[in-house]
Short mmCIF file of C-alpha atoms and ligand atoms in Angstrom, two decimals:
data_model
loop_
_atom_site.label_atom_id
_atom_site.label_comp_id
_atom_site.label_asym_id
_atom_site.label_seq_id
_atom_site.Cartn_x
_atom_site.Cartn_y
_atom_site.Cartn_z
CA MET Z 1 -5.13 12.65 -3.94
CA PRO Z 2 -4.36 8.87 -3.18
CA ILE Z 3 -2.47 7.06 -6.27
CA TYR Z 4 -3.20 3.66 -7.33
CA LEU Z 5 -1.02 1.83 -9.31
CA THR Z 6 -1.12 -1.86 -10.60
CA THR Z 7 0.99 -4.27 -12.45
CA PRO Z 8 -0.87 -7.20 -14.51
CA ILE Z 9 -1.19 -9.97 -12.08
CA TYR Z 10 1.11 -13.04 -13.64
CA TYR Z 11 0.13 -16.56 -14.96
CA VAL Z 12 1.95 -18.84 -12.95
CA ASN Z 13 2.39 -21.55 -15.56
CA ASP Z 14 5.97 -21.20 -15.44
CA LYS Z 15 8.57 -19.14 -13.71
CA PRO Z 16 9.16 -15.42 -14.13
CA HIS Z 17 11.30 -14.06 -16.76
CA ILE Z 18 12.29 -10.57 -17.68
CA GLY Z 19 8.96 -9.51 -19.13
CA HIS Z 20 7.40 -9.90 -15.94
CA ALA Z 21 10.27 -8.10 -14.11
CA TYR Z 22 10.03 -5.37 -16.84
CA THR Z 23 6.18 -4.44 -16.34
CA SER Z 24 6.63 -4.54 -12.43
CA LEU Z 25 9.83 -2.36 -12.69
CA ALA Z 26 8.11 0.32 -14.55
CA THR Z 27 5.38 0.43 -12.15
CA ASP Z 28 7.45 0.21 -9.05
CA VAL Z 29 9.37 3.47 -10.28
CA LEU Z 30 5.92 5.03 -10.84
CA ALA Z 31 5.21 4.11 -7.07
CA ARG Z 32 8.34 5.21 -5.74
CA TRP Z 33 8.27 8.40 -7.70
CA HIS Z 34 4.95 9.34 -6.22
CA ARG Z 35 5.79 8.62 -2.72
CA LEU Z 36 8.84 10.78 -2.95
CA ALA Z 37 6.83 13.58 -4.06
CA GLY Z 38 4.72 13.02 -0.81
CA ARG Z 39 1.65 11.52 -2.47
CA GLU Z 40 -0.04 8.52 -0.92
CA VAL Z 41 0.28 5.34 -3.08
CA TYR Z 42 -0.96 1.84 -3.10
CA PHE Z 43 0.91 -0.46 -5.52
CA LEU Z 44 -0.49 -3.63 -6.28
CA THR Z 45 0.92 -6.69 -7.98
CA GLY Z 46 0.16 -10.55 -7.86
CA THR Z 47 -0.50 -13.74 -9.93
CA ASP Z 48 -3.31 -15.07 -12.08
CA GLU Z 49 -3.78 -18.72 -11.14
CA HIS Z 50 -6.86 -19.89 -12.88
CA GLY Z 51 -7.73 -20.87 -16.33
CA GLN Z 52 -7.26 -23.77 -18.72
CA LYS Z 53 -3.38 -22.96 -19.19
CA VAL Z 54 -2.68 -23.01 -15.59
CA GLU Z 55 -4.72 -25.93 -15.11
CA LYS Z 56 -2.68 -27.72 -18.03
CA ALA Z 57 0.64 -26.51 -16.55
CA ALA Z 58 -0.23 -28.16 -13.37
CA GLN Z 59 -1.09 -31.63 -14.75
CA ASP Z 60 2.20 -31.51 -16.90
CA ALA Z 61 3.94 -31.15 -13.68
CA GLY Z 62 2.05 -33.81 -12.11
CA GLU Z 63 0.74 -31.60 -9.51
CA ASP Z 64 -2.68 -30.74 -8.00
CA PRO Z 65 -3.54 -27.32 -9.19
CA ARG Z 66 -3.78 -25.71 -5.71
CA ALA Z 67 -0.10 -27.20 -4.73
CA PHE Z 68 1.20 -26.27 -8.11
CA THR Z 69 -0.14 -22.68 -7.78
CA ASP Z 70 1.19 -22.03 -4.16
CA ARG Z 71 4.56 -23.04 -5.41
CA VAL Z 72 5.15 -20.95 -8.92
CA SER Z 73 3.16 -18.08 -7.01
CA GLN Z 74 5.93 -17.72 -4.40
CA ALA Z 75 8.41 -17.49 -7.32
CA PHE Z 76 6.68 -14.28 -8.07
CA ARG Z 77 6.33 -13.00 -4.71
CA ASP Z 78 10.43 -13.71 -4.55
CA LEU Z 79 10.80 -11.78 -7.49
CA THR Z 80 9.41 -8.71 -6.18
CA VAL Z 81 12.22 -9.05 -3.56
CA THR Z 82 14.85 -9.80 -6.02
CA MET Z 83 13.68 -6.85 -8.25
CA GLY Z 84 13.15 -4.64 -4.94
CA PHE Z 85 9.84 -3.98 -5.59
CA SER Z 86 8.11 -1.58 -3.18
CA ASN Z 87 4.41 -3.13 -3.79
CA ASP Z 88 2.09 -2.48 -1.20
CA ALA Z 89 0.44 -5.67 -1.58
CA PHE Z 90 0.17 -9.21 -3.51
CA ILE Z 91 -2.93 -10.52 -4.62
CA ARG Z 92 -3.63 -13.99 -5.48
CA THR Z 93 -6.68 -15.12 -7.46
CA THR Z 94 -6.99 -18.15 -5.56
CA GLU Z 95 -7.81 -16.33 -2.31
CA LYS Z 96 -11.04 -16.62 -0.88
CA ARG Z 97 -11.68 -12.80 -0.93
CA HIS Z 98 -11.10 -12.78 -4.73
CA TYR Z 99 -13.99 -15.41 -5.46
CA GLU Z 100 -16.27 -13.32 -3.17
CA ALA Z 101 -15.36 -10.17 -5.07
CA CYS Z 102 -15.70 -11.91 -8.76
CA GLN Z 103 -19.42 -13.18 -7.81
CA ALA Z 104 -20.32 -9.97 -6.43
CA LEU Z 105 -19.41 -8.40 -9.75
CA TRP Z 106 -20.87 -11.07 -11.83
CA LYS Z 107 -24.37 -11.02 -9.84
CA ARG Z 108 -24.20 -7.05 -10.22
CA LEU Z 109 -23.77 -7.39 -14.07
CA GLU Z 110 -26.45 -9.97 -14.10
CA GLU Z 111 -29.12 -7.90 -12.21
CA ARG Z 112 -28.49 -4.92 -14.44
CA GLY Z 113 -29.15 -7.40 -17.50
CA HIS Z 114 -25.62 -7.65 -18.99
CA ILE Z 115 -25.16 -11.24 -18.84
CA TYR Z 116 -27.22 -14.12 -20.66
CA LEU Z 117 -27.00 -17.65 -21.13
CA GLY Z 118 -25.91 -18.99 -24.58
CA ALA Z 119 -23.56 -21.25 -26.17
CA TYR Z 120 -20.02 -20.70 -27.55
CA GLU Z 121 -18.86 -22.18 -30.75
CA GLY Z 122 -15.63 -20.82 -32.06
CA TRP Z 123 -11.75 -20.69 -31.68
CA TYR Z 124 -9.93 -20.37 -28.58
CA ALA Z 125 -6.06 -19.99 -27.83
CA VAL Z 126 -5.35 -21.57 -24.46
CA ARG Z 127 -1.90 -19.90 -24.48
CA ASP Z 128 -3.70 -16.40 -24.61
CA GLU Z 129 -6.69 -17.49 -22.76
CA ALA Z 130 -8.33 -15.74 -25.47
CA PHE Z 131 -11.20 -16.07 -28.17
CA TYR Z 132 -10.80 -15.05 -31.73
CA GLY Z 133 -12.53 -14.81 -34.76
CA PRO Z 134 -11.86 -16.82 -37.97
CA ASP Z 135 -10.79 -13.78 -39.71
CA GLU Z 136 -7.89 -13.34 -37.26
CA LEU Z 137 -6.42 -16.67 -37.96
CA THR Z 138 -3.50 -18.11 -40.10
CA GLU Z 139 -3.00 -21.72 -40.97
CA ARG Z 140 0.36 -23.37 -41.34
CA ASP Z 141 0.39 -27.30 -41.61
CA GLY Z 142 -3.34 -27.67 -40.88
CA VAL Z 143 -3.01 -26.14 -37.44
CA LYS Z 144 -4.58 -22.64 -36.97
CA TYR Z 145 -2.79 -19.62 -35.06
CA ALA Z 146 -3.95 -16.36 -33.50
CA PRO Z 147 -2.16 -13.18 -34.51
CA SER Z 148 0.09 -13.78 -31.34
CA GLY Z 149 1.26 -17.11 -32.61
CA ALA Z 150 -0.46 -19.20 -30.50
CA PRO Z 151 -2.19 -22.26 -31.63
CA VAL Z 152 -6.14 -22.14 -31.18
CA GLU Z 153 -8.86 -24.55 -30.66
CA TRP Z 154 -12.54 -25.21 -31.58
CA VAL Z 155 -14.69 -24.97 -28.63
CA ARG Z 156 -18.19 -25.50 -28.41
CA GLU Z 157 -19.71 -25.51 -24.93
CA PRO Z 158 -22.70 -23.80 -23.01
CA SER Z 159 -21.72 -20.39 -22.07
CA TYR Z 160 -22.72 -17.04 -20.34
CA PHE Z 161 -22.12 -13.91 -22.60
CA PHE Z 162 -21.86 -10.56 -21.58
CA LYS Z 163 -23.31 -8.05 -23.55
CA LEU Z 164 -20.47 -6.40 -25.16
CA SER Z 165 -21.80 -5.54 -28.31
CA GLU Z 166 -23.87 -3.01 -26.57
CA TRP Z 167 -20.62 -0.87 -25.26
CA GLY Z 168 -19.12 -0.18 -28.39
CA ASP Z 169 -20.40 3.59 -28.79
CA LYS Z 170 -20.17 3.96 -25.18
CA LEU Z 171 -16.38 3.01 -25.25
CA LEU Z 172 -15.73 5.26 -27.95
CA GLU Z 173 -17.26 8.11 -26.38
CA PHE Z 174 -15.22 7.30 -23.22
CA TYR Z 175 -12.09 7.33 -25.48
CA GLU Z 176 -13.02 10.68 -26.97
CA ALA Z 177 -13.65 12.26 -23.47
CA ASN Z 178 -10.57 10.74 -22.09
CA PRO Z 179 -7.61 11.10 -24.75
CA ASP Z 180 -5.26 10.06 -21.98
CA PHE Z 181 -7.15 6.85 -21.17
CA ILE Z 182 -4.80 4.58 -23.53
CA ALA Z 183 -0.97 5.06 -24.16
CA PRO Z 184 0.94 5.46 -25.96
CA GLN Z 185 -1.02 7.09 -28.66
CA SER Z 186 -0.36 4.36 -31.69
CA ARG Z 187 -1.98 1.56 -29.40
CA ARG Z 188 -5.01 4.05 -28.77
CA ASN Z 189 -5.66 4.04 -32.27
CA GLU Z 190 -5.28 0.59 -32.58
CA VAL Z 191 -8.16 -0.08 -29.78
CA ILE Z 192 -10.10 2.50 -31.43
CA SER Z 193 -10.19 1.24 -34.93
CA PHE Z 194 -10.82 -2.16 -33.30
CA VAL Z 195 -13.93 -1.27 -31.58
CA LYS Z 196 -14.96 0.64 -34.72
CA SER Z 197 -14.93 -2.48 -36.44
CA GLY Z 198 -17.88 -3.92 -34.18
CA LEU Z 199 -17.75 -5.78 -30.73
CA SER Z 200 -19.34 -8.91 -30.66
CA ASP Z 201 -20.77 -10.28 -27.24
CA LEU Z 202 -18.03 -11.92 -24.97
CA SER Z 203 -18.01 -15.51 -23.40
CA ILE Z 204 -17.41 -14.90 -20.04
CA SER Z 205 -17.85 -18.58 -18.64
CA ARG Z 206 -16.34 -22.02 -19.51
CA THR Z 207 -17.76 -25.50 -18.75
CA SER Z 208 -15.13 -28.02 -20.34
CA PHE Z 209 -12.89 -27.64 -17.04
CA LYS Z 210 -13.16 -26.81 -13.50
CA TRP Z 211 -10.14 -24.59 -12.46
CA GLY Z 212 -11.51 -21.36 -11.99
CA VAL Z 213 -14.01 -19.18 -9.71
CA PRO Z 214 -17.82 -20.82 -10.02
CA VAL Z 215 -20.56 -18.83 -11.56
CA PRO Z 216 -22.59 -17.96 -8.75
CA GLY Z 217 -26.01 -20.02 -8.78
CA ASP Z 218 -24.74 -22.18 -11.64
CA ASP Z 219 -21.69 -24.46 -10.66
CA ALA Z 220 -21.26 -26.32 -13.98
CA HIS Z 221 -19.43 -22.93 -15.17
CA VAL Z 222 -16.20 -21.41 -14.08
CA MET Z 223 -16.03 -17.94 -14.84
CA TYR Z 224 -13.43 -16.92 -17.93
CA VAL Z 225 -10.25 -16.34 -16.71
CA TRP Z 226 -9.90 -12.59 -18.05
CA LEU Z 227 -12.85 -11.54 -15.87
CA ASP Z 228 -11.74 -13.40 -12.86
CA ALA Z 229 -8.27 -11.70 -13.55
CA LEU Z 230 -9.21 -8.29 -13.87
CA THR Z 231 -11.21 -8.10 -11.16
CA ASN Z 232 -8.33 -8.79 -8.99
CA TYR Z 233 -7.67 -4.98 -9.58
CA ILE Z 234 -10.84 -4.30 -7.31
CA THR Z 235 -10.81 -7.06 -4.77
CA ALA Z 236 -7.51 -5.58 -3.88
CA LEU Z 237 -9.28 -2.58 -2.58
CA GLY Z 238 -12.05 -4.36 -0.76
CA TYR Z 239 -14.63 -4.84 -3.73
CA PRO Z 240 -17.62 -5.14 -3.06
CA ASP Z 241 -17.60 -3.21 0.08
CA PRO Z 242 -17.62 0.45 -0.77
CA LYS Z 243 -16.69 1.03 3.11
CA ALA Z 244 -13.51 -0.73 2.88
CA GLU Z 245 -10.60 1.41 3.89
CA ASN Z 246 -8.59 1.12 0.90
CA TRP Z 247 -12.00 1.62 -1.51
CA ARG Z 248 -10.50 5.33 -1.87
CA PHE Z 249 -8.19 4.49 -4.03
CA TRP Z 250 -10.16 3.25 -6.95
CA PRO Z 251 -10.21 4.27 -9.71
CA ALA Z 252 -6.75 3.38 -10.76
CA ASN Z 253 -4.32 6.01 -11.91
CA VAL Z 254 -2.49 3.55 -13.87
CA HIS Z 255 -2.56 0.27 -15.11
CA VAL Z 256 0.48 -0.76 -16.27
CA VAL Z 257 0.37 -3.61 -19.10
CA GLY Z 258 2.15 -5.16 -22.15
CA LYS Z 259 0.83 -4.57 -25.52
CA ASP Z 260 -0.31 -8.45 -25.88
CA ILE Z 261 -3.18 -7.40 -23.06
CA LEU Z 262 -4.11 -4.18 -23.98
CA ARG Z 263 -7.46 -5.36 -25.74
CA PHE Z 264 -8.67 -7.12 -22.18
CA HIS Z 265 -7.87 -3.76 -20.45
CA ALA Z 266 -9.03 -0.83 -22.79
CA ILE Z 267 -11.89 -2.55 -23.86
CA TYR Z 268 -13.13 -5.29 -21.72
CA TRP Z 269 -12.29 -3.94 -18.21
CA PRO Z 270 -13.83 -0.38 -18.69
CA ALA Z 271 -17.01 -2.07 -20.31
CA PHE Z 272 -17.41 -4.59 -17.31
CA LEU Z 273 -17.18 -1.43 -15.00
CA MET Z 274 -19.38 0.69 -16.39
CA ALA Z 275 -21.99 -1.81 -16.70
CA ALA Z 276 -21.48 -2.41 -13.05
CA ASP Z 277 -21.79 1.38 -12.65
CA LEU Z 278 -18.28 1.51 -11.05
CA LEU Z 279 -15.37 4.21 -12.65
CA PRO Z 280 -13.03 2.84 -15.08
CA PRO Z 281 -9.40 3.39 -14.41
CA ALA Z 282 -7.77 6.59 -15.54
CA ARG Z 283 -5.36 5.23 -17.97
CA ILE Z 284 -3.79 2.19 -19.49
CA PHE Z 285 -0.44 2.28 -20.37
CA ALA Z 286 0.72 -0.50 -22.99
CA HIS Z 287 4.52 -1.44 -23.25
CA GLY Z 288 6.34 -2.63 -25.86
CA TRP Z 289 8.02 -6.50 -25.75
CA TRP Z 290 11.72 -7.10 -25.23
CA THR Z 291 13.58 -9.49 -27.85
CA ASN Z 292 17.03 -11.12 -26.84
CA GLU Z 293 20.15 -10.33 -28.97
CA GLY Z 294 17.53 -9.46 -31.78
CA GLN Z 295 15.39 -12.91 -31.34
CA LYS Z 296 11.72 -13.37 -30.28
CA ILE Z 297 12.17 -14.53 -26.62
CA SER Z 298 10.38 -18.11 -26.24
CA LYS Z 299 10.96 -21.01 -24.34
CA SER Z 300 11.00 -23.51 -27.26
CA LEU Z 301 14.09 -21.22 -28.54
CA GLY Z 302 15.41 -21.59 -25.14
CA ASN Z 303 16.62 -17.87 -24.92
CA VAL Z 304 14.31 -16.64 -22.26
CA ILE Z 305 16.03 -14.11 -19.66
CA ASP Z 306 16.04 -15.33 -16.30
CA PRO Z 307 15.97 -11.79 -14.22
CA VAL Z 308 17.48 -13.55 -11.29
CA ALA Z 309 20.31 -14.45 -13.14
CA LEU Z 310 20.89 -10.78 -14.54
CA VAL Z 311 20.83 -9.47 -11.00
CA GLU Z 312 23.55 -11.90 -9.88
CA GLU Z 313 25.67 -10.91 -12.39
CA PHE Z 314 25.22 -7.21 -12.96
CA GLY Z 315 23.81 -6.16 -9.39
CA LEU Z 316 20.19 -4.95 -9.12
CA ASP Z 317 20.45 -1.05 -9.96
CA PRO Z 318 22.21 -1.39 -12.88
CA ILE Z 319 19.31 -3.72 -14.39
CA ARG Z 320 16.92 -1.56 -13.33
CA TYR Z 321 18.45 1.56 -15.07
CA PHE Z 322 19.32 -0.34 -18.04
CA LEU Z 323 15.70 -1.90 -18.67
CA LEU Z 324 14.12 1.88 -18.47
CA ARG Z 325 16.91 3.64 -20.08
CA GLU Z 326 17.53 1.47 -23.19
CA VAL Z 327 14.34 1.26 -24.80
CA PRO Z 328 11.48 4.12 -25.21
CA PHE Z 329 8.55 2.85 -23.04
CA GLY Z 330 6.00 1.67 -25.20
CA GLN Z 331 8.04 0.49 -28.00
CA ASP Z 332 9.70 -2.87 -28.61
CA GLY Z 333 13.03 -3.26 -27.39
CA ASP Z 334 16.31 -5.61 -27.85
CA PHE Z 335 18.10 -6.86 -25.30
CA SER Z 336 21.82 -7.39 -25.93
CA ARG Z 337 24.68 -7.59 -23.71
CA SER Z 338 27.07 -5.18 -25.28
CA ALA Z 339 24.03 -2.48 -25.11
CA LEU Z 340 23.98 -3.35 -21.27
CA VAL Z 341 27.61 -3.02 -20.68
CA ASN Z 342 28.04 0.10 -22.86
CA ARG Z 343 25.16 1.79 -20.34
CA LEU Z 344 26.77 0.63 -17.37
CA ASN Z 345 30.14 1.48 -18.12
CA GLY Z 346 29.71 4.64 -20.34
CA GLU Z 347 26.69 6.21 -17.98
CA LEU Z 348 26.36 4.66 -14.73
CA ALA Z 349 30.38 4.16 -13.89
CA ASP Z 350 31.91 6.98 -16.25
CA VAL Z 351 29.44 9.97 -15.94
CA LEU Z 352 27.60 9.53 -12.63
CA GLY Z 353 30.01 7.40 -10.72
CA ASN Z 354 33.02 9.36 -11.70
CA LEU Z 355 31.59 12.72 -10.84
CA ALA Z 356 30.54 11.40 -7.35
CA ASN Z 357 34.00 9.99 -6.53
CA ARG Z 358 35.93 12.96 -7.82
CA THR Z 359 34.03 15.36 -5.76
CA LEU Z 360 33.66 13.31 -2.58
CA SER Z 361 37.09 12.33 -2.90
CA LEU Z 362 38.31 16.11 -3.06
CA ILE Z 363 36.07 16.72 0.03
CA GLN Z 364 37.80 14.17 1.92
CA ARG Z 365 41.10 15.24 0.98
CA ASN Z 366 40.83 18.95 0.81
CA CYS Z 367 38.35 19.91 3.27
CA GLU Z 368 38.84 17.40 6.06
CA GLY Z 369 35.89 15.40 4.92
CA LYS Z 370 33.58 18.49 6.01
CA LEU Z 371 30.84 20.03 3.84
CA PRO Z 372 31.94 23.07 2.68
CA SER Z 373 29.67 26.30 3.49
CA LEU Z 374 26.91 27.03 1.30
CA PRO Z 375 28.84 29.89 -1.18
CA PRO Z 376 27.39 32.65 -3.24
CA VAL Z 377 26.37 31.74 -6.77
CA ARG Z 378 28.53 33.21 -9.44
CA ASP Z 379 28.08 33.50 -13.17
CA MET Z 380 30.38 30.69 -13.95
CA ASP Z 381 28.09 28.21 -11.66
CA THR Z 382 24.91 28.74 -13.17
CA THR Z 383 25.48 26.10 -16.14
CA LEU Z 384 25.68 23.58 -13.11
CA LEU Z 385 22.86 25.33 -10.68
CA ALA Z 386 20.45 26.73 -13.13
CA PRO Z 387 19.16 23.30 -14.22
CA LEU Z 388 18.54 21.84 -11.06
CA ASP Z 389 15.65 24.37 -10.68
CA THR Z 390 13.63 22.45 -13.30
CA LEU Z 391 14.77 18.89 -12.67
CA VAL Z 392 12.08 17.91 -10.10
CA GLU Z 393 9.15 19.36 -12.13
CA SER Z 394 10.46 17.94 -15.57
CA VAL Z 395 11.00 14.38 -14.33
CA ASP Z 396 7.48 14.76 -12.63
CA LYS Z 397 5.86 15.44 -16.02
CA LEU Z 398 7.67 12.89 -18.04
CA LEU Z 399 6.77 10.08 -15.45
CA GLU Z 400 3.49 11.49 -15.60
CA SER Z 401 3.26 10.36 -19.19
CA GLN Z 402 5.80 6.83 -18.46
CA GLU Z 403 8.59 8.67 -20.60
CA TYR Z 404 11.17 6.88 -18.31
CA HIS Z 405 13.85 6.95 -20.87
CA ILE Z 406 13.52 10.66 -21.57
CA ALA Z 407 13.40 11.23 -17.83
CA LEU Z 408 16.55 9.57 -17.22
CA GLU Z 409 18.03 11.11 -20.41
CA GLU Z 410 17.18 14.73 -18.97
CA VAL Z 411 18.83 13.59 -15.97
CA PHE Z 412 22.09 12.43 -17.43
CA ARG Z 413 22.46 15.39 -19.55
CA GLN Z 414 22.69 17.47 -16.17
CA VAL Z 415 25.13 15.00 -14.99
CA ARG Z 416 27.18 15.28 -17.99
CA GLY Z 417 27.09 18.89 -17.70
CA ALA Z 418 28.61 18.60 -14.03
CA ASN Z 419 31.15 16.67 -15.68
CA GLY Z 420 31.93 19.55 -18.10
CA TYR Z 421 31.85 21.89 -14.86
CA ILE Z 422 34.14 20.10 -12.79
CA THR Z 423 36.35 19.89 -15.52
CA VAL Z 424 36.39 23.52 -16.49
CA GLN Z 425 36.65 24.67 -12.88
CA ALA Z 426 39.37 22.07 -11.86
CA PRO Z 427 38.77 22.55 -8.21
CA TRP Z 428 41.88 19.85 -7.76
CA ALA Z 429 43.93 23.04 -9.17
CA LEU Z 430 42.40 25.33 -6.87
CA LYS Z 431 43.69 24.03 -3.59
CA LYS Z 432 46.99 25.98 -4.02
CA THR Z 433 45.78 28.95 -6.07
CA ASP Z 434 42.48 29.41 -4.56
CA PRO Z 435 41.22 27.55 -1.86
CA THR Z 436 37.91 29.64 -1.44
CA ARG Z 437 37.05 29.03 -4.74
CA MET Z 438 37.62 25.32 -4.56
CA MET Z 439 35.27 24.79 -1.45
CA GLU Z 440 32.93 27.07 -3.38
CA VAL Z 441 33.21 24.55 -6.52
CA LEU Z 442 32.68 21.62 -4.18
CA ARG Z 443 29.98 22.51 -2.13
CA HIS Z 444 27.81 23.38 -5.68
CA LEU Z 445 28.81 20.09 -6.92
CA HIS Z 446 27.65 18.29 -3.77
CA THR Z 447 24.56 20.28 -4.31
CA ALA Z 448 23.97 18.99 -7.54
CA LEU Z 449 24.98 15.53 -6.94
CA ARG Z 450 22.39 15.48 -4.04
CA ALA Z 451 19.43 16.78 -6.48
CA TYR Z 452 20.38 13.68 -8.99
CA ALA Z 453 20.55 11.12 -6.45
CA THR Z 454 17.39 12.25 -4.88
CA VAL Z 455 15.43 11.81 -8.17
CA LEU Z 456 17.15 8.97 -9.29
CA GLN Z 457 16.14 6.86 -6.05
CA PRO Z 458 13.18 5.20 -7.74
CA PHE Z 459 15.38 4.15 -10.18
CA MET Z 460 18.29 2.79 -8.43
CA PRO Z 461 16.87 2.87 -4.77
CA ALA Z 462 19.85 1.11 -3.31
CA THR Z 463 22.69 2.86 -4.90
CA MET Z 464 21.13 6.20 -4.58
CA ALA Z 465 20.71 5.62 -0.93
CA ALA Z 466 24.38 4.57 -0.76
CA LEU Z 467 25.22 7.64 -2.68
CA LEU Z 468 22.97 9.95 -0.33
CA ASP Z 469 24.68 8.48 2.62
CA GLN Z 470 28.18 9.30 1.37
CA LEU Z 471 26.79 12.86 0.42
CA GLY Z 472 25.56 13.02 4.36
CA VAL Z 473 21.88 13.39 3.44
CA PRO Z 474 19.91 12.32 6.55
CA ALA Z 475 17.38 9.37 6.00
CA GLY Z 476 14.42 12.03 6.75
CA SER Z 477 15.61 14.48 4.12
CA ARG Z 478 15.69 12.23 1.09
CA ASP Z 479 12.29 13.43 -0.36
CA LEU Z 480 11.57 15.97 -3.28
CA ALA Z 481 10.43 18.53 -0.79
CA ALA Z 482 13.60 18.38 1.26
CA LEU Z 483 15.71 19.48 -1.46
CA ALA Z 484 14.41 23.29 -1.06
CA THR Z 485 16.28 22.76 2.49
CA PRO Z 486 20.36 22.67 2.44
CA LEU Z 487 22.30 20.59 4.53
CA PRO Z 488 24.11 22.68 7.17
CA ASP Z 489 27.76 23.51 6.65
CA GLY Z 490 30.53 21.49 8.10
CA ILE Z 491 28.84 18.13 8.53
CA ASP Z 492 31.02 15.26 8.40
CA LEU Z 493 31.06 13.29 5.35
CA PRO Z 494 31.86 9.80 5.60
CA PRO Z 495 34.67 8.46 3.14
CA PRO Z 496 33.65 7.91 -0.11
CA SER Z 497 33.52 4.57 -2.25
CA PRO Z 498 32.88 3.45 -5.94
CA LEU Z 499 28.95 3.16 -6.68
CA PHE Z 500 29.44 1.36 -9.63
CA ARG Z 501 31.49 -1.22 -10.93
CA LYS Z 502 32.92 -1.10 -14.51
CA ILE Z 503 32.37 -4.38 -16.42
CA GLU Z 504 35.13 -6.00 -18.41
CA ILE Z 505 33.96 -6.75 -21.90
CA ALA Z 506 34.94 -10.38 -22.91
CA ALA Z 507 37.29 -10.26 -26.05
N1 LIG Y 601 -2.39 -13.28 -16.71
C1 LIG Y 601 -2.41 -12.11 -17.73
C2 LIG Y 601 -2.56 -10.88 -17.15
C3 LIG Y 601 -3.98 -10.69 -16.37
S1 LIG Y 601 -4.10 -8.90 -15.81
C4 LIG Y 601 -5.73 -8.77 -15.00
C5 LIG Y 601 -1.11 -12.16 -18.47
N2 LIG Y 601 0.13 -12.96 -17.73
S2 LIG Y 601 1.65 -13.00 -18.12
O1 LIG Y 601 2.31 -13.69 -17.34
O2 LIG Y 601 1.29 -13.64 -19.49
O3 LIG Y 601 1.98 -11.68 -18.81
C6 LIG Y 601 2.37 -10.62 -17.89
C7 LIG Y 601 3.10 -9.45 -18.56
O4 LIG Y 601 4.40 -9.95 -19.07
C8 LIG Y 601 2.58 -9.00 -19.63
O5 LIG Y 601 2.00 -7.37 -19.29
C9 LIG Y 601 3.42 -9.28 -21.03
O6 LIG Y 601 3.34 -8.11 -22.02
C10 LIG Y 601 4.73 -9.10 -20.25
N3 LIG Y 601 5.57 -9.98 -21.07
C11 LIG Y 601 5.60 -11.19 -21.37
N4 LIG Y 601 6.51 -11.24 -22.41
C12 LIG Y 601 7.26 -10.36 -22.60
C13 LIG Y 601 8.58 -9.68 -23.24
N5 LIG Y 601 9.30 -10.55 -24.08
N6 LIG Y 601 8.82 -8.54 -23.10
C14 LIG Y 601 8.18 -7.71 -22.53
N7 LIG Y 601 7.12 -7.99 -21.68
C15 LIG Y 601 6.36 -9.15 -21.98
O7 LIG Y 601 -0.94 -11.86 -19.51
#
């Protein structure tokens, strides 16, 4: 079964920050895991380039929107490289194929009677590119604000509408029949109660600005940027051509999104798709938001976290590890330097790095750098080896439900157990007293390290590749299935070098 995973497409109003890196990182780990399990994956990310917000950012920069979006979109493409994302494609909503897909979807909805022309009068938040009902707003100093904190403005203009009001019951039935469609559960409940409170028809075109996909047959209107943006997920697979090579990836297995954009993905998107007689995605996972040292992240507070600077300072894999280990996926979390340093020193360097270094240095020194033969398993080895039998299966299950932090906890529980094993077995002391047993212990530790390194590849690709190199695992034997085949006895292992650098904490 092919697997399709997506990130949101990012607004190009500003350069990428930690929130963007986080959503894509979580998707990247899933994509890499499924590939490691031998599944065929299509992993999409990209940029959302139309709408009032982007148009305004271009004006503020004194640039033409095309030149501006070309420039900022490139920064997001560069981020995929900085962060080591393994996306198969990068879509831009300003591409011609995307205009065609949006217009085809529009026509299909229109033909099926789901669109009518009217006039919108109400509140709009440009920052969120969202319409709000008066009951959702709060007022401060004469300015009204959406629940997200974005200021709203009064809009009155001719508009096409999608008959969303007709989809409430069908959506509720759909959520009921597909209990895993919205995750985590708490978010699912929020969406259900929102839908139960009644849906109004949705304005899906704008006439007061031009930066968007023209409505077919009525150039005075451009499409509402969220209809345009959501369509990217099918444009990328070749919609509207049912014979397109990649169309077989639809419906998506998971759209990974932030909690702020769940409503668009869990309500509007399945309604548009069902109205067009297309299958809705299988799952929407809404993750939480990061704060910076306890404070909300915002441009005006000047505390935006730049992922590029973080990677330069700490290295890519430690940051990838920290972001998914520190906070349960789905909950809000706080980014603090002390928490980061504790994880890096206390888990990566002291637990995993140390185990690898001790084991591999002993093999180098005491076994002439050759992998000891596969030994019998004694009772005292089962604490180390028995948990390995279920490692892959449990990580697979946990990633199926996007529980990254528990998956990492599980692996590190085992790595800690292995540290206990090496301390108790003390292979360094066996060199003189029982060299055969020393070889046994080292080979078992090698087996365990190979398993840990293999399953950790999606989280820390470059560092685990280095560890697998040091363990002598050939490039073609690094997938999950290869774990069933032991490495040949006696192969030469390269001299080890430290995997993680310990961070000095400034006083
Ligand atoms: N363009 C829309 C998505 C369209 S998808 C069809 C959009 N773009 S965005 O650039 O504003 O946000 C993209 C993602 O970044 C969202 O998933 C959002 O939750 C995430 N984050 C933005 N700030 C964040 C934090 N402070 N913390 C975690 N993620 C945050 O929305």
